[in-house]
XYZ file of N, CA and C in Angstrom:
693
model
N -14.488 14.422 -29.377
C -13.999 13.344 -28.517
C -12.476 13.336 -28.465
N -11.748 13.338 -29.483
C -10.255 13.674 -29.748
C -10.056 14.466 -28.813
N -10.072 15.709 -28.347
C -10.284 17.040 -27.507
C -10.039 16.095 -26.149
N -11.286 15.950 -26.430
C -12.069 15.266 -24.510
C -10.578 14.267 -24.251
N -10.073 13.485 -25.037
C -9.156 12.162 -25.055
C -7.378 13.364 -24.228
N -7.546 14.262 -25.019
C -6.045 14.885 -25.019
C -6.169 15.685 -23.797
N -7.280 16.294 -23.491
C -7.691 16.544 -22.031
C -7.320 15.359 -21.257
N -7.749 14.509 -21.007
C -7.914 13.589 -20.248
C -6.520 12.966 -20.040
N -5.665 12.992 -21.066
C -3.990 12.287 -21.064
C -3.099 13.476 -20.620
N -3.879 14.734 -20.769
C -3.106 16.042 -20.074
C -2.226 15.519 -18.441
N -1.305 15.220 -18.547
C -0.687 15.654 -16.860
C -1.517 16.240 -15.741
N -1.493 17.486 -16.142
C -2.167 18.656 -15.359
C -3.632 18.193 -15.167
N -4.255 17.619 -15.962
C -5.750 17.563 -15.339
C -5.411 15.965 -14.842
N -4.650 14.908 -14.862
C -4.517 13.571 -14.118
C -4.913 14.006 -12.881
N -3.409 14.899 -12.545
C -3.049 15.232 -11.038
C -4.219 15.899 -10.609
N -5.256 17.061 -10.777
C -6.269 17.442 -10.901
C -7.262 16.662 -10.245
N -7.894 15.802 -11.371
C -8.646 14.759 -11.260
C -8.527 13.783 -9.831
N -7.200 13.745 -9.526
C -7.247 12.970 -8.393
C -7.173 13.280 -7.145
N -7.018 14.511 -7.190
C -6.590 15.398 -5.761
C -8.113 15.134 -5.807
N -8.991 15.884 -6.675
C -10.165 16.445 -6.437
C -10.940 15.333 -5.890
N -10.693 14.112 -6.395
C -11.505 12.902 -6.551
C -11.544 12.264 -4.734
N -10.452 12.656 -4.756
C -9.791 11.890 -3.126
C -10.387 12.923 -2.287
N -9.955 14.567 -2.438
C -10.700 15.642 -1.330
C -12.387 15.080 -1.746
N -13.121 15.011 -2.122
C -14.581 14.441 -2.053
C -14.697 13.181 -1.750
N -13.591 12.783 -1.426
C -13.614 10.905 -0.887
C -13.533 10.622 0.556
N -13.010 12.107 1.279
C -12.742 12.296 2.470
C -14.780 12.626 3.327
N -15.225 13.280 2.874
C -16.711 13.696 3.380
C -17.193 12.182 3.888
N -17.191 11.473 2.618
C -18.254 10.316 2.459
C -17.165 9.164 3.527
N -15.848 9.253 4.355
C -15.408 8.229 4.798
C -15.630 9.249 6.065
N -15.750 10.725 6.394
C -16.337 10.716 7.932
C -17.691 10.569 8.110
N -18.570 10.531 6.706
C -19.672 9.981 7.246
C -20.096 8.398 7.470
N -19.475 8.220 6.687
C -19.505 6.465 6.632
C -18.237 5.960 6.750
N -17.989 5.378 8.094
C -16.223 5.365 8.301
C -15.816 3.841 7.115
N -16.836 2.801 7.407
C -16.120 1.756 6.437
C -15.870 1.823 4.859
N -16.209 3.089 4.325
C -15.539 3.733 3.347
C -14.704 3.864 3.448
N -13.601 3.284 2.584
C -12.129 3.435 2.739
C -12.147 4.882 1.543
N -11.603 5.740 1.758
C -11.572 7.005 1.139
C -10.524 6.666 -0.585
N -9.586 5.819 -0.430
C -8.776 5.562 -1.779
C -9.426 4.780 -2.607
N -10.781 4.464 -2.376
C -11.753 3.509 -3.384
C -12.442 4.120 -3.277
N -13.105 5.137 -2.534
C -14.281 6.291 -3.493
C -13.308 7.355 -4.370
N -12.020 7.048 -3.856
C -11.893 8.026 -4.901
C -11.283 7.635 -6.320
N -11.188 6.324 -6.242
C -10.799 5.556 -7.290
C -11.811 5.525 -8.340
N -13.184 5.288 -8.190
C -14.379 5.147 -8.695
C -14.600 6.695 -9.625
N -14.639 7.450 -9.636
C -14.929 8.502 -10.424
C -13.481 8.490 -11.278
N -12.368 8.289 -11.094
C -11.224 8.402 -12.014
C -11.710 7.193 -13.270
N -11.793 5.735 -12.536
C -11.777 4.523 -13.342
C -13.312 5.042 -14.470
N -14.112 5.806 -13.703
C -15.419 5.939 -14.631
C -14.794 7.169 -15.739
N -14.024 8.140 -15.345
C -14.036 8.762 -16.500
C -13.180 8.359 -17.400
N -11.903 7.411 -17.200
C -11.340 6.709 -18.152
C -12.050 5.435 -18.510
N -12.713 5.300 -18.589
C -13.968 4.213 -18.903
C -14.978 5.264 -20.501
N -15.475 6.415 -19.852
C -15.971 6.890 -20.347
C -15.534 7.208 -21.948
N -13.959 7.854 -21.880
C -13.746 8.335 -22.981
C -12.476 7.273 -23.663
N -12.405 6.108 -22.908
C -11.966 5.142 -23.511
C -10.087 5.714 -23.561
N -9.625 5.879 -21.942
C -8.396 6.660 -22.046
C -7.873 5.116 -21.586
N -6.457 5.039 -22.253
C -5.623 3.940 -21.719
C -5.321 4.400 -20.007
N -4.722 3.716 -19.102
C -4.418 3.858 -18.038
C -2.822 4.431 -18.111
N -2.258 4.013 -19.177
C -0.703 4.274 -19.199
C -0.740 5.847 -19.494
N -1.363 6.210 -20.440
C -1.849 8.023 -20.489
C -2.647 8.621 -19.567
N -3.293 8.001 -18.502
C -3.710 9.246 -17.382
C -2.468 8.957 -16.609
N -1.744 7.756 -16.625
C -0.725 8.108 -15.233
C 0.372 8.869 -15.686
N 0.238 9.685 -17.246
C 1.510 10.615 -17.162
C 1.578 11.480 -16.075
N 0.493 11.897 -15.520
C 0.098 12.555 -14.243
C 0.268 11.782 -13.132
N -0.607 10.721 -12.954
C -0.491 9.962 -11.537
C 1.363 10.150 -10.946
N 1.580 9.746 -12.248
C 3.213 9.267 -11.502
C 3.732 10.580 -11.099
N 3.406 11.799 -11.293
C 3.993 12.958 -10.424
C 3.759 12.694 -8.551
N 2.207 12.046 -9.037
C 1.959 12.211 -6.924
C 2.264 10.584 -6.902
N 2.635 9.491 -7.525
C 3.143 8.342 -6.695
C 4.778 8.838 -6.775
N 5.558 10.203 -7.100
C 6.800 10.233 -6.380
C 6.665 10.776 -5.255
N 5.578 11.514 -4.863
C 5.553 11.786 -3.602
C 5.265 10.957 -2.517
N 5.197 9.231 -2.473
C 4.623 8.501 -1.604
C 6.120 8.041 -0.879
N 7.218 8.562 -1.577
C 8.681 8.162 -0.639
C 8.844 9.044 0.333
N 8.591 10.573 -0.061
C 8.573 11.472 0.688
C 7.359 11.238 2.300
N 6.170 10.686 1.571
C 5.685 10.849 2.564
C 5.273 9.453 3.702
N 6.237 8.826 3.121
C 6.962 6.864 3.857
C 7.896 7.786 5.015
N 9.158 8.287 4.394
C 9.784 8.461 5.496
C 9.526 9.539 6.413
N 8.099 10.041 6.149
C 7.475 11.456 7.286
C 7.052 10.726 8.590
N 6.834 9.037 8.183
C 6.448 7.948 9.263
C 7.255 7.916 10.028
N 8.691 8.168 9.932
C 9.394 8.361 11.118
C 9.666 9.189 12.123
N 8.710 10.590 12.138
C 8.573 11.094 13.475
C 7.803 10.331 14.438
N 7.153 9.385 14.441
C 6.526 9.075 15.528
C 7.432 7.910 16.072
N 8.142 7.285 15.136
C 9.240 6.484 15.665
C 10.578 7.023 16.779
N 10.678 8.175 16.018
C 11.583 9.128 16.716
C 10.887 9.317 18.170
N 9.759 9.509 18.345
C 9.273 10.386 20.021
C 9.010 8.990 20.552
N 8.880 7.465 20.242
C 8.767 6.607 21.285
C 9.675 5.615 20.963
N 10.859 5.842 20.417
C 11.964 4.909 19.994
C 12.960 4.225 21.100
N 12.401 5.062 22.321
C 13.187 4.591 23.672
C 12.452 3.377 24.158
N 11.081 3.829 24.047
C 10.023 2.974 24.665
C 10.078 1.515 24.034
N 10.525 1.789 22.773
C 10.408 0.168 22.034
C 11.813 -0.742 21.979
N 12.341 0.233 22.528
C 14.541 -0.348 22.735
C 14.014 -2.044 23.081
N 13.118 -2.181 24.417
C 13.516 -3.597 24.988
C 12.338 -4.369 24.000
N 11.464 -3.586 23.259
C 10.548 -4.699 22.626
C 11.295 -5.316 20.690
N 12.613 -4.695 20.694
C 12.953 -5.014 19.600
C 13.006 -5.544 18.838
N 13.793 -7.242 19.760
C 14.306 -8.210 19.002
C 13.140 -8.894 19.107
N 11.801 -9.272 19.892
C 10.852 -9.720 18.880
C 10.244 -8.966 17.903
N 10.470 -7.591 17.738
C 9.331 -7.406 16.736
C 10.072 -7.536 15.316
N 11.396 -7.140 15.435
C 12.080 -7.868 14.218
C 11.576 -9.316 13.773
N 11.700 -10.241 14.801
C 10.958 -11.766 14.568
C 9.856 -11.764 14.146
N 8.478 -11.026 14.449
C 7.557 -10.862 14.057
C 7.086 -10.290 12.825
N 7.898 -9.206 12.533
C 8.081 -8.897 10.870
C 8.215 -9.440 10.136
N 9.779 -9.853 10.063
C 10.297 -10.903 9.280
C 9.070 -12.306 9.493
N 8.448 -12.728 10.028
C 8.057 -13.916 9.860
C 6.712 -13.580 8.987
N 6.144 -12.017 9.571
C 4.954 -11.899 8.987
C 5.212 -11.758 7.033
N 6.799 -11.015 6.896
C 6.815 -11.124 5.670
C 7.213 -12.097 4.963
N 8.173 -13.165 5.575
C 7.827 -14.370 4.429
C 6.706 -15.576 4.616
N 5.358 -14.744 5.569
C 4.178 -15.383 5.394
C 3.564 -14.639 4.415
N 3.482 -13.264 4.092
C 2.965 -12.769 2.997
C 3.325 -13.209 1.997
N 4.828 -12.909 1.923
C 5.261 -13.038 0.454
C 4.696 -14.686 -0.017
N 5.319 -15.781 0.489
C 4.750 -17.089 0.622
C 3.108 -17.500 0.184
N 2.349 -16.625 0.751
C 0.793 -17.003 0.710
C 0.549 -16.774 -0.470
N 0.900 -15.197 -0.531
C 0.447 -14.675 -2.228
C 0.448 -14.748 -2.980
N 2.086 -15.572 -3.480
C 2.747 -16.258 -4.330
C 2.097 -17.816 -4.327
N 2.102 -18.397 -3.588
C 1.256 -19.722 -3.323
C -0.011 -19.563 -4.171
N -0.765 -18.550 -3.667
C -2.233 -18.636 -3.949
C -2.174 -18.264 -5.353
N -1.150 -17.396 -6.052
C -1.596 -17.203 -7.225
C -1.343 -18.685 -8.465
N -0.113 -18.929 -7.647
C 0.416 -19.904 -8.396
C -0.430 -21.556 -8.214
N -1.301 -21.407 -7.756
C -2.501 -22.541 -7.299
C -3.532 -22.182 -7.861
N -4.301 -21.183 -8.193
C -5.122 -20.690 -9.399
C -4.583 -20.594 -10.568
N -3.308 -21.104 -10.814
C -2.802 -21.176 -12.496
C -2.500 -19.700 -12.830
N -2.136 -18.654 -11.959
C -1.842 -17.689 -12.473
C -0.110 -17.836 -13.398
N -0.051 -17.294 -14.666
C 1.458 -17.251 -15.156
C 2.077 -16.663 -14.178
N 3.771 -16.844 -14.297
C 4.973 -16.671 -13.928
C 5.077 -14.892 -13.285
N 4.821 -14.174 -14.477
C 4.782 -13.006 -13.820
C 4.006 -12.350 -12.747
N 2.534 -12.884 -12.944
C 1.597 -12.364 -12.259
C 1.713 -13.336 -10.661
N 2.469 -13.857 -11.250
C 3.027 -14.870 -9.581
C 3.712 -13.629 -8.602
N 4.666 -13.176 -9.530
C 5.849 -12.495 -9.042
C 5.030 -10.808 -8.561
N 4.325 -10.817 -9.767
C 3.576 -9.761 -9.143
C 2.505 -9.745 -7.690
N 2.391 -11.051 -7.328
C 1.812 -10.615 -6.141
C 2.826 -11.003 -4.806
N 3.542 -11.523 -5.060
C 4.759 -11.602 -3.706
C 4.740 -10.471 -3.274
N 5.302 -9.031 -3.655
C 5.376 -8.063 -2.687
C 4.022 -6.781 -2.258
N 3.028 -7.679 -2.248
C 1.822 -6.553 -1.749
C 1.475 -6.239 -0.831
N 2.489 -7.054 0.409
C 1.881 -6.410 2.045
C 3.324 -4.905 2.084
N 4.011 -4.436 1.580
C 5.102 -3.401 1.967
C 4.157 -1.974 0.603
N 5.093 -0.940 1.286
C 4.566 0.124 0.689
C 5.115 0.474 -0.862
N 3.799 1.133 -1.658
C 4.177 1.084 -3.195
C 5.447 1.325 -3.555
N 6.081 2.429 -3.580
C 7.708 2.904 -3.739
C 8.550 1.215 -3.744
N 8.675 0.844 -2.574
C 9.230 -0.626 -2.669
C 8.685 -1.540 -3.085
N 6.994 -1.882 -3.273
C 6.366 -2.781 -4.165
C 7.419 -3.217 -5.470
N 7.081 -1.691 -5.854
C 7.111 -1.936 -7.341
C 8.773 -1.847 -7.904
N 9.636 -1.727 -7.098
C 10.677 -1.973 -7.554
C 11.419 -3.506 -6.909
N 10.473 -3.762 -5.923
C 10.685 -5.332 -5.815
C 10.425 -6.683 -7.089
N 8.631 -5.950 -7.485
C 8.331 -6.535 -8.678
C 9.001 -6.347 -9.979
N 9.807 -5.138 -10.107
C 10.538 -5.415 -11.188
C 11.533 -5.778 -11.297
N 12.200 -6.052 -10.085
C 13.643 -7.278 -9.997
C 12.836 -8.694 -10.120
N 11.556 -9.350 -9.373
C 10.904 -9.965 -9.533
C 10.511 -10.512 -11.214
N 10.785 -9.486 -12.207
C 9.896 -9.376 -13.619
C 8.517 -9.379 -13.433
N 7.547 -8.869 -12.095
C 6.177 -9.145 -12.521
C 5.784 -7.834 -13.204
N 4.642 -7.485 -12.821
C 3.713 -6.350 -13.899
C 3.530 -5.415 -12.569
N 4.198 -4.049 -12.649
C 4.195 -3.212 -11.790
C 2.572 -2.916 -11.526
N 1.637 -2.910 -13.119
C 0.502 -2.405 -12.368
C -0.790 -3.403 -11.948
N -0.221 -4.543 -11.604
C -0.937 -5.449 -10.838
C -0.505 -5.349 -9.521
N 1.002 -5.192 -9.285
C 1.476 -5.046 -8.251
C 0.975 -3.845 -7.112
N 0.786 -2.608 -7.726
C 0.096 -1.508 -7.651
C -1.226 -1.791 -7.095
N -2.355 -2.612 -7.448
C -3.213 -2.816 -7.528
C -3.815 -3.573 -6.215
N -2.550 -4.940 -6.368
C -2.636 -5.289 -4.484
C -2.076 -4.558 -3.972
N -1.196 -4.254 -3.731
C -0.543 -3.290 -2.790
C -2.021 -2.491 -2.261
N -2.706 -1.686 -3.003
C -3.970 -0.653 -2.392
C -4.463 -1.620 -1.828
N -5.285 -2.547 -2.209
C -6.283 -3.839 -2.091
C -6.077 -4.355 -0.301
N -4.718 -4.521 -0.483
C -3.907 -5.220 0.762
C -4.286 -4.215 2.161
N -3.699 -2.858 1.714
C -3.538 -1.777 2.596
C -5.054 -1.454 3.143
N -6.005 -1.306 2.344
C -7.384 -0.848 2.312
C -7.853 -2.017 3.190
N -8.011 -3.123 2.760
C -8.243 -4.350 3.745
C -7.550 -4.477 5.289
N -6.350 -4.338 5.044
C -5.860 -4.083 6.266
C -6.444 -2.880 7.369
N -6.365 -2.233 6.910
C -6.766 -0.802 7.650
C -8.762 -1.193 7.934
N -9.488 -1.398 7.464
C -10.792 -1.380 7.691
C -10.735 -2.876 8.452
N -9.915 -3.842 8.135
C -10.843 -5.054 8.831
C -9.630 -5.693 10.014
N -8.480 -4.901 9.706
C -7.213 -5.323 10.072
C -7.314 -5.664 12.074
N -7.497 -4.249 12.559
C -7.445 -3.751 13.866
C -9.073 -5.053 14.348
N -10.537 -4.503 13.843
C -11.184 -5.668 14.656
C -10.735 -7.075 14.623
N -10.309 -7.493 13.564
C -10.181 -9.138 13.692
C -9.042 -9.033 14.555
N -8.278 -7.898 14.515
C -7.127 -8.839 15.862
C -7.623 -8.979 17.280
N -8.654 -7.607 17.244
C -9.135 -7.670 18.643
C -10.119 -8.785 19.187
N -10.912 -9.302 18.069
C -11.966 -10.310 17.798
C -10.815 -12.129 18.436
N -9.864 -12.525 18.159
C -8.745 -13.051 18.084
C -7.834 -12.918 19.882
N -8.476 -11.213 20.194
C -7.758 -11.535 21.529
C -6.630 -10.598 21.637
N -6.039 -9.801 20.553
C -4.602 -9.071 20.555
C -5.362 -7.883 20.737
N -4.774 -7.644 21.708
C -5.116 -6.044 22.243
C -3.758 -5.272 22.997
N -2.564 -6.027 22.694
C -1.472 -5.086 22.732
C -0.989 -4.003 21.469
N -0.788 -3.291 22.224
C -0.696 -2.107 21.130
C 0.587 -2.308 19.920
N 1.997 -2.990 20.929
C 3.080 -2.939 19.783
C 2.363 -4.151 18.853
N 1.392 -4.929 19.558
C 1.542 -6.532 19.090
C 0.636 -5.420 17.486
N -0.402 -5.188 18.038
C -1.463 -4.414 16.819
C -0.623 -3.751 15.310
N 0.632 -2.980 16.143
C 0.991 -2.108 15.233
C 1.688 -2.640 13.893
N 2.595 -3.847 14.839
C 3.555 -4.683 14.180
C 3.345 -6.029 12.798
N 1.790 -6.047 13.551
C 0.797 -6.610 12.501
C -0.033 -5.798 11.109
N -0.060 -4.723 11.538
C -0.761 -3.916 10.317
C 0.437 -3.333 9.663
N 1.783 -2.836 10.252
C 2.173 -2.424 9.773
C 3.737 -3.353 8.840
N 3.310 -4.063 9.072
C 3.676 -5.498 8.324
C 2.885 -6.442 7.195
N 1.619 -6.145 7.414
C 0.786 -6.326 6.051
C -0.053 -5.759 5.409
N -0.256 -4.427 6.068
C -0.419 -3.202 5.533
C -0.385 -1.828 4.775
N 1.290 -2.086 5.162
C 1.804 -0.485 4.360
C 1.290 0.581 5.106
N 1.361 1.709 4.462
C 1.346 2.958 4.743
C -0.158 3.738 4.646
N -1.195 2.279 4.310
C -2.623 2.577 4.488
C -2.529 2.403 5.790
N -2.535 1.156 6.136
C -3.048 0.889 7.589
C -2.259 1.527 8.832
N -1.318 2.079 8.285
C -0.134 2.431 9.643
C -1.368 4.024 9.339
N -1.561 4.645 8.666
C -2.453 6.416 8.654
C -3.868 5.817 9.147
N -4.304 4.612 9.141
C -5.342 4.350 9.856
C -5.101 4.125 11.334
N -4.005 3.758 11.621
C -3.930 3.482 13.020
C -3.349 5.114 13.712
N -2.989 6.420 12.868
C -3.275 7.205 13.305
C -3.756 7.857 14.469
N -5.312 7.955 14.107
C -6.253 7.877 15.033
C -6.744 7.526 16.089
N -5.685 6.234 16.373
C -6.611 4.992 17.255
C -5.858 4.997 18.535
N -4.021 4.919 18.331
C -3.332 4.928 18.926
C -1.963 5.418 18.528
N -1.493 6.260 19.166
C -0.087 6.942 18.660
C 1.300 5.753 18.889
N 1.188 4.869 19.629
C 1.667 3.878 20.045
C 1.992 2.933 18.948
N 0.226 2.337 18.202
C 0.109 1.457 17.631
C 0.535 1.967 16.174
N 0.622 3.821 15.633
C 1.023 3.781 14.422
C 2.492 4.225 14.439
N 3.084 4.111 15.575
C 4.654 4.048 16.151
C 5.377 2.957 15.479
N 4.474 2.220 16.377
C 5.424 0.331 15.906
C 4.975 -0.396 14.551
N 3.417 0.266 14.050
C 3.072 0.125 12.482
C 4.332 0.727 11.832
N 4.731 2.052 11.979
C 5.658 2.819 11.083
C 7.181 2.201 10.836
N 7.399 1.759 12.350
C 8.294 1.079 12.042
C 8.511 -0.246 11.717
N 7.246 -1.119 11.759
C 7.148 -2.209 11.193
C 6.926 -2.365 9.134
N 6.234 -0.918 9.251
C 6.567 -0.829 8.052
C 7.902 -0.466 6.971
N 8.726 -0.229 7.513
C 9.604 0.118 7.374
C 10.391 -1.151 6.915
N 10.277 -1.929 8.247
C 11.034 -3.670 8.371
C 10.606 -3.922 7.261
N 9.542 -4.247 6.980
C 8.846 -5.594 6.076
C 9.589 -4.780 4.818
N 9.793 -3.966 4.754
C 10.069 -3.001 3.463
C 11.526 -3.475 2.901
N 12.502 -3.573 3.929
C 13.738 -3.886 3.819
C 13.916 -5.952 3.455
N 13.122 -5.987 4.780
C 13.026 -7.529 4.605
C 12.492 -8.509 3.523
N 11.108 -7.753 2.241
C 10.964 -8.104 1.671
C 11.833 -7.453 0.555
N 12.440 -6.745 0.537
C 13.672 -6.569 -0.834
C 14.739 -7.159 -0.755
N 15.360 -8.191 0.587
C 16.239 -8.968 0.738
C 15.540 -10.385 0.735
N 14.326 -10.579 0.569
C 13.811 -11.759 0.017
C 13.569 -11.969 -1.159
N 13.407 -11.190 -1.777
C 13.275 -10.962 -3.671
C 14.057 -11.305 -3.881
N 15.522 -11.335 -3.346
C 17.130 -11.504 -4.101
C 16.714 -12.398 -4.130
N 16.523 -13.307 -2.733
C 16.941 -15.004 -2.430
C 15.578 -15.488 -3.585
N 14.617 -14.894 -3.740
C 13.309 -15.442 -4.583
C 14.098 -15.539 -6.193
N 14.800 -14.463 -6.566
C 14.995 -13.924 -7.620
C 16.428 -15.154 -8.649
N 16.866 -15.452 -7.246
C 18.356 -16.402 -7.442
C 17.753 -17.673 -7.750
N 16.466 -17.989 -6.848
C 15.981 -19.401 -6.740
C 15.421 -19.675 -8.129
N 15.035 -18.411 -9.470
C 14.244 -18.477 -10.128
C 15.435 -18.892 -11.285
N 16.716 -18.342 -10.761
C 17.318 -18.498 -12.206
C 17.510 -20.172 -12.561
């Protein structure tokens, strides 16, 4: 079991483990699309550190090699900004308004709701920044002082939700403009729901990308003002 344990905290088999886990997570979400593919592939990792009783802080000596690659692949979101960045010149100055409002309705709710279930101080702070993408999550939450890997935790939760239920309820609701769509997922979404809108509309993961982007900036200049209010 010792063996099996030092395997398992190995780097090399983390990163391993999760590529592999996620390429077999991809089959089962084109056959069954409301499979979100980052929770089947979550499920075989959490079972084998379950199994041999591995802390989470020793398999992510690995993880954290591929969460440095999630900056790299945040700002790859800006080619599609680049090929329709003319098109969105006159829709600007609301979608700035719309960001910004959508993010200090996130930040606001999350923080609200935890702090109304009696959650402590940190785990407050830890859920303020879970609608923007991990890279900025988690260095929001640690100017914040919350717990990066709760923060981590909504952040997926948020994105995964967004992306599977995000696009019908707006349409269900009546929004069937494309910037209106994009600016919404990609404002409480992250960088799940903007690769879900992919597919759907090149338009809608245009103004996601760059809405993700906003909320990204906008909620790390709300942490200050959160962060000042706390002292």
């Amino acid at each position: 079991m010792n063996l099996v344990r030092w395997v398992v905290a190995n780097p090399v088999f983390s990163v391993a483990l999760t590529v592999l886990a996620y390429a077999a997570a991809l089959p089962l979400h084109r056959r069954w699309r409301w499979i979100p593919p980052i929770v089947a592939a979550c499920l075989p990792i959490v079972a084998v550190l379950l199994l041999v009783r591995e802390p989470y802080a020793d398999y992510n000596r690995g993880g954290s090699f591929l969460t440095w690659w999630l900056g790299p692949a945040t700002v790859a979101l800006a080619v599609p900004m680049y090929r329709h960045g003319m098109a969105l010149r006159n829709s600007l100055p609301k979608l700035v308004l719309i960001v910004l409002a959508g993010s200090v309705v996130g930040m606001a709710t999350a923080g609200l709701t935890a702090w109304l279930l009696g959650a402590p101080l940190p785990v407050v702070m830890s859920t303020v920044p879970k609608s923007v993408t991990t890279p900025i999550a988690i260095e929001v939450c640690k100017e914040l002082k919350g717990i990066p890997q709760i923060t981590i935790a909504l952040v997926i939760l948020a994105g995964v939700l967004g992306a599977s239920f995000g696009p019908p309820l707006l349409r269900l609701v009546g929004v069937k403009d494309d910037r209106a769509i994009g600016a919404a997922i990609g404002s409480a979404a992250h960088g799940i729901g903007t690769a879900s809108l992919v597919r759907r509309s090149e338009m809608q993961a245009t103004v996601s990308s760059w809405a993700m982007a906003a909320a990204g900036v906008f909620t790390s200049l709300l942490a200050v003002v959160v962060r000042l209010f706390l002292r």
